[in-house]
Each structure stands twice: as structure tokens, then as C-alpha cells.
XYZ file of N, CA and C in Angstrom:
378
model
N 86.926 84.673 93.987
C 86.489 85.516 95.063
C 86.188 84.731 96.276
N 86.444 85.301 97.464
C 86.178 84.553 98.680
C 85.002 85.033 99.368
N 84.225 84.156 99.954
C 83.005 84.508 100.733
C 83.220 84.030 102.145
N 82.760 84.900 103.119
C 82.900 84.576 104.488
C 81.604 84.789 105.145
N 81.180 83.753 105.981
C 79.881 83.784 106.601
C 80.049 83.556 108.186
N 79.777 84.491 108.973
C 79.935 84.395 110.417
C 78.674 83.817 111.059
N 78.867 83.124 112.187
C 77.697 82.730 113.026
C 78.192 82.621 114.462
N 77.193 82.278 115.300
C 77.600 82.095 116.750
C 77.382 83.199 117.639
N 77.041 84.395 117.191
C 76.848 85.503 118.040
C 75.547 85.230 118.922
N 75.335 86.109 119.884
C 74.181 85.974 120.760
C 74.297 86.930 121.943
N 73.472 86.727 122.943
C 73.446 87.499 124.159
C 73.825 86.646 125.310
N 74.821 87.135 126.069
C 75.215 86.422 127.335
C 75.446 87.434 128.403
N 75.527 86.937 129.581
C 75.844 87.717 130.753
C 77.314 87.851 130.890
N 77.794 88.905 131.498
C 79.195 89.080 131.789
C 79.795 87.906 132.489
N 81.002 87.488 132.104
C 81.649 86.330 132.574
C 81.324 85.041 131.721
N 80.413 85.172 130.811
C 80.043 84.053 130.026
C 80.928 83.820 128.836
N 80.638 82.825 127.980
C 81.488 82.519 126.847
C 80.595 82.370 125.588
N 81.222 82.556 124.454
C 80.641 82.386 123.141
C 81.746 81.877 122.205
N 81.385 81.053 121.176
C 82.321 80.800 120.194
C 81.736 81.226 118.774
N 82.384 82.054 118.092
C 82.160 82.571 116.812
C 82.711 81.629 115.765
N 81.999 81.464 114.665
C 82.545 80.638 113.586
C 82.492 81.508 112.310
N 83.343 81.205 111.364
C 83.369 81.887 110.088
C 83.764 80.885 108.980
N 82.821 80.521 108.140
C 83.074 79.592 107.088
C 83.572 80.382 105.930
N 84.721 79.946 105.373
C 85.348 80.573 104.271
C 85.112 79.629 103.009
N 84.605 80.215 101.945
C 84.460 79.532 100.760
C 85.082 80.285 99.559
N 85.291 79.570 98.479
C 85.919 80.266 97.350
C 87.447 80.014 97.329
N 88.186 80.609 96.482
C 89.559 80.386 96.280
C 90.341 81.036 97.332
N 91.217 80.281 97.957
C 92.217 80.841 98.924
C 93.658 80.515 98.525
N 94.496 81.460 98.601
C 95.963 81.277 98.354
C 96.489 80.290 99.498
N 97.620 79.755 99.184
C 98.251 78.876 100.192
C 98.803 79.713 101.409
N 99.036 81.000 101.181
C 99.413 81.941 102.229
C 98.297 82.941 102.433
N 97.921 83.288 103.660
C 96.809 84.180 103.762
C 96.783 84.679 105.206
N 96.058 85.735 105.423
C 95.725 86.306 106.780
C 94.199 86.072 106.940
N 93.823 85.736 108.135
C 92.479 85.765 108.535
C 92.375 86.533 109.836
N 91.227 87.324 109.994
C 91.113 88.135 111.169
C 89.717 88.282 111.704
N 89.597 88.546 112.922
C 88.316 88.933 113.588
C 88.416 90.375 113.951
N 87.341 91.109 113.616
C 87.184 92.463 113.918
C 85.794 92.739 114.677
N 85.678 93.836 115.348
C 84.423 94.196 115.973
C 84.200 95.686 115.826
N 82.892 96.049 115.804
C 82.460 97.351 115.707
C 81.379 97.663 116.597
N 81.517 98.461 117.544
C 80.381 98.905 118.461
C 79.754 100.132 117.860
N 78.468 100.427 118.198
C 77.813 101.570 117.685
C 78.583 102.920 117.992
N 78.816 103.636 116.903
C 79.481 104.947 117.093
C 80.957 104.890 117.162
N 81.549 103.657 117.015
C 83.020 103.455 117.148
C 83.625 102.934 115.900
N 84.952 103.053 115.765
C 85.659 102.512 114.624
C 85.642 101.001 114.700
N 85.794 100.361 113.552
C 86.057 98.920 113.482
C 87.399 98.610 113.969
N 87.558 97.741 114.962
C 88.835 97.438 115.522
C 89.225 95.997 115.423
N 90.458 95.767 115.154
C 90.974 94.381 115.132
C 91.025 93.686 116.439
N 90.532 92.481 116.488
C 90.436 91.705 117.644
C 91.588 90.619 117.677
N 91.711 89.833 116.663
C 92.699 88.819 116.532
C 93.012 88.438 115.063
N 94.150 87.925 114.827
C 94.531 87.547 113.490
C 95.311 86.210 113.500
N 95.217 85.580 112.410
C 95.913 84.230 112.300
C 96.330 84.082 110.865
N 97.500 83.348 110.628
C 97.934 83.168 109.267
C 97.870 81.608 109.006
N 98.313 81.300 107.777
C 98.138 79.849 107.284
C 99.147 78.973 108.142
N 100.139 79.519 108.767
C 101.021 78.726 109.625
C 100.571 78.615 111.025
N 99.565 79.193 111.418
C 98.885 79.222 112.717
C 99.461 80.257 113.742
N 100.271 81.230 113.117
C 100.730 82.276 114.039
C 99.505 83.205 114.360
N 99.509 83.664 115.597
C 98.342 84.443 116.033
C 98.808 85.848 116.684
N 97.902 86.719 116.616
C 98.131 88.044 117.375
C 96.778 88.525 117.859
N 96.792 89.154 119.027
C 95.560 89.674 119.698
C 95.724 91.115 120.048
N 94.591 91.732 120.085
C 94.623 93.125 120.708
C 94.698 93.001 122.231
N 95.301 93.975 122.860
C 95.591 93.841 124.271
C 94.421 93.501 125.131
N 93.265 94.173 124.742
C 91.995 94.065 125.538
C 91.400 92.665 125.631
N 91.863 91.734 124.763
C 91.251 90.445 124.726
C 92.304 89.331 125.007
N 93.576 89.683 125.175
C 94.557 88.711 125.469
C 94.207 87.939 126.779
N 94.333 86.650 126.754
C 94.063 85.683 127.829
C 92.620 85.442 127.984
N 91.749 86.085 127.190
C 90.335 85.790 127.153
C 89.812 85.201 125.899
N 90.323 85.597 124.788
C 89.873 85.127 123.458
C 90.908 84.294 122.804
N 90.521 83.323 122.020
C 91.438 82.441 121.229
C 90.994 82.226 119.820
N 91.868 82.621 118.903
C 91.550 82.480 117.516
C 92.144 81.120 117.031
N 91.379 80.399 116.166
C 91.882 79.162 115.692
C 91.285 78.884 114.257
N 91.882 77.941 113.561
C 91.475 77.675 112.184
C 91.411 76.199 111.971
N 90.339 75.707 111.420
C 90.232 74.311 111.027
C 90.347 74.270 109.472
N 91.501 73.925 108.966
C 91.729 74.013 107.498
C 90.821 73.039 106.786
N 90.630 71.845 107.420
C 89.829 70.839 106.660
C 88.354 71.294 106.493
N 87.897 72.037 107.393
C 86.491 72.602 107.390
C 86.534 73.956 106.813
N 87.601 74.615 106.535
C 87.742 75.894 106.037
C 86.919 76.855 106.986
N 87.105 76.665 108.214
C 86.320 77.525 109.162
C 87.288 78.091 110.235
N 87.036 79.394 110.407
C 87.791 80.216 111.383
C 86.924 80.345 112.672
N 87.569 80.270 113.782
C 86.831 80.291 115.077
C 87.297 81.490 115.983
N 86.528 81.916 116.852
C 86.947 82.863 117.868
C 86.213 82.413 119.140
N 87.006 81.797 120.092
C 86.466 81.388 121.364
C 86.655 82.632 122.257
N 85.447 83.076 122.798
C 85.565 84.234 123.657
C 85.057 83.818 125.104
N 85.973 84.083 126.061
C 85.676 83.737 127.481
C 85.676 84.917 128.343
N 85.184 84.784 129.440
C 85.226 85.932 130.445
C 84.675 87.225 129.771
N 83.574 87.097 129.071
C 83.102 88.196 128.304
C 82.667 89.424 129.183
N 83.006 90.617 128.684
C 82.620 91.884 129.478
C 81.639 92.666 128.618
N 80.940 93.571 129.292
C 79.935 94.449 128.535
C 80.565 95.217 127.443
N 81.906 95.550 127.608
C 82.581 96.356 126.609
C 83.013 95.520 125.349
N 82.750 94.156 125.437
C 82.947 93.271 124.215
C 81.692 93.386 123.322
N 80.712 94.023 123.769
C 79.417 94.067 123.005
C 79.749 94.780 121.638
N 79.402 94.183 120.452
C 79.708 94.800 119.191
C 79.279 93.797 118.115
N 79.240 94.246 116.869
C 79.104 93.410 115.748
C 80.486 92.816 115.366
N 80.661 91.519 115.295
C 81.872 90.837 115.016
C 81.963 90.482 113.608
N 83.114 90.663 112.934
C 83.306 90.423 111.506
C 84.513 89.570 111.298
N 84.487 88.572 110.397
C 85.734 87.970 109.985
C 86.140 88.510 108.658
N 87.416 88.424 108.329
C 87.921 88.972 107.122
C 89.201 88.287 106.742
N 89.534 88.391 105.411
C 90.784 87.811 104.855
C 91.370 88.758 103.969
N 92.715 88.727 103.773
C 93.461 89.642 102.903
C 93.326 89.269 101.469
N 93.292 87.965 101.177
C 93.220 87.665 99.752
C 94.480 87.927 98.922
N 95.590 88.267 99.645
C 96.748 88.739 98.862
C 97.696 87.559 98.425
N 97.723 86.461 99.254
C 98.556 85.351 98.843
C 100.032 85.496 99.259
N 100.348 86.500 99.933
C 101.819 86.641 100.390
C 101.995 86.423 101.851
N 103.112 87.045 102.349
C 103.449 86.919 103.830
C 102.324 87.643 104.524
N 101.937 87.059 105.636
C 100.921 87.725 106.565
C 101.548 88.349 107.768
N 101.536 89.713 107.859
C 102.115 90.366 109.030
C 101.115 90.358 110.230
N 100.059 89.557 110.111
C 99.046 89.517 111.230
C 98.506 90.911 111.522
N 97.942 91.563 110.526
C 97.399 92.913 110.710
C 96.189 92.931 111.640
N 96.116 93.949 112.482
C 94.870 94.168 113.296
C 94.301 95.559 112.846
N 94.577 96.017 111.660
C 93.937 97.163 111.179
C 93.103 96.764 109.929
N 91.944 97.415 109.777
C 91.001 96.999 108.773
C 91.591 97.148 107.315
N 92.568 98.028 107.159
C 93.175 98.153 105.830
C 94.035 97.033 105.452
N 94.317 96.070 106.257
C 95.071 94.880 105.977
C 94.191 93.796 105.347
N 92.901 94.024 105.130
C 91.983 93.005 104.670
C 91.165 93.590 103.598
N 90.691 92.731 102.716
C 89.837 93.247 101.626
C 88.584 92.378 101.372
N 88.404 91.355 102.068
C 87.195 90.562 102.000
C 86.595 90.431 103.354
N 85.344 90.704 103.420
C 84.639 90.842 104.827
C 83.315 89.932 104.780
N 82.984 89.331 105.916
C 81.705 88.796 106.102
C 80.605 89.860 106.511
N 79.428 89.376 106.733
C 78.383 90.370 107.093
C 78.285 90.628 108.553
N 78.878 89.809 109.359
C 78.937 90.073 110.791
C 77.916 89.305 111.678
N 78.251 89.150 112.888
C 77.386 88.478 113.873
C 77.449 89.298 115.120
N 76.254 89.521 115.649
C 76.160 90.444 116.862
C 76.413 89.672 118.153
N 77.248 90.344 118.989
C 77.499 89.802 120.375
C 77.103 90.940 121.354
N 76.258 90.464 122.284
C 75.789 91.392 123.302
C 76.115 90.832 124.709
N 76.790 91.595 125.513
C 77.097 91.098 126.816
C 76.478 92.000 127.828
N 75.678 91.449 128.670
C 75.015 92.299 129.722
C 75.670 92.197 131.103
N 75.563 93.195 131.821
C 76.189 93.274 133.176
C 75.285 92.625 134.219
């Protein structure tokens, strides 16, 4: 079983930056998907960015050019660098993995993942 623990959330003003981290422990297949999701109060959980074991990435349109997903395999840590933050980026942020071991289509829908962290809160004030 895989465990994921997020950190790095906090409160920033609009235009600021934050870097989220997600430490992955437990067994991982050689092929995998890792993703960042967020959920604001009263809204559905939405995919923000995804990455696979080959370093291919995908972003939701609202964060393209502002967020960057990366992976340090040696540290088994997933990152999300968030720049030019906006109040609408305020949400609980979660990392997730598929645990499937096959080809990763870089899903940005929550059904594409089955292991989740507990989340870290990001609050952006105007």
C-alpha cells in the first residue's frame, strides 16, 4: 500500500508563491501516475496537474503557465510549485497516485486515482 503525505500549504497574498510537497512511501510500480488535486468549499475536487514516471506532465487550463509539477525520484517526493497565486486558487490541495502499474494517461479526474493524501490548505488573499 502507498502512503502520501502533503505539506507546504499556507496563507499568501495574491501574486505570491508556494511550493507543495508530497512524500510517497510504500510500494510503487515502475510505471505510475501522480497528481495534484484541489477542492474548495462547496465545490467538486478538481485535477490540477499530473505527472508520470517518464516525466510527462499535464495541467488544467486555469493553472497553465503558473504552476509546475515535478518529481524527485530519489527522494520519492512530488512537488507543485505555484506562482502568481490568485484568490480562486484557495482550496485544500491533495496528492494522489493510481497504483495501477500500467500506462499513465495523465488523468485529471479523481476517478483516475485510488490512493490519496490527507491534504494541505492553501489560502490566497486579495
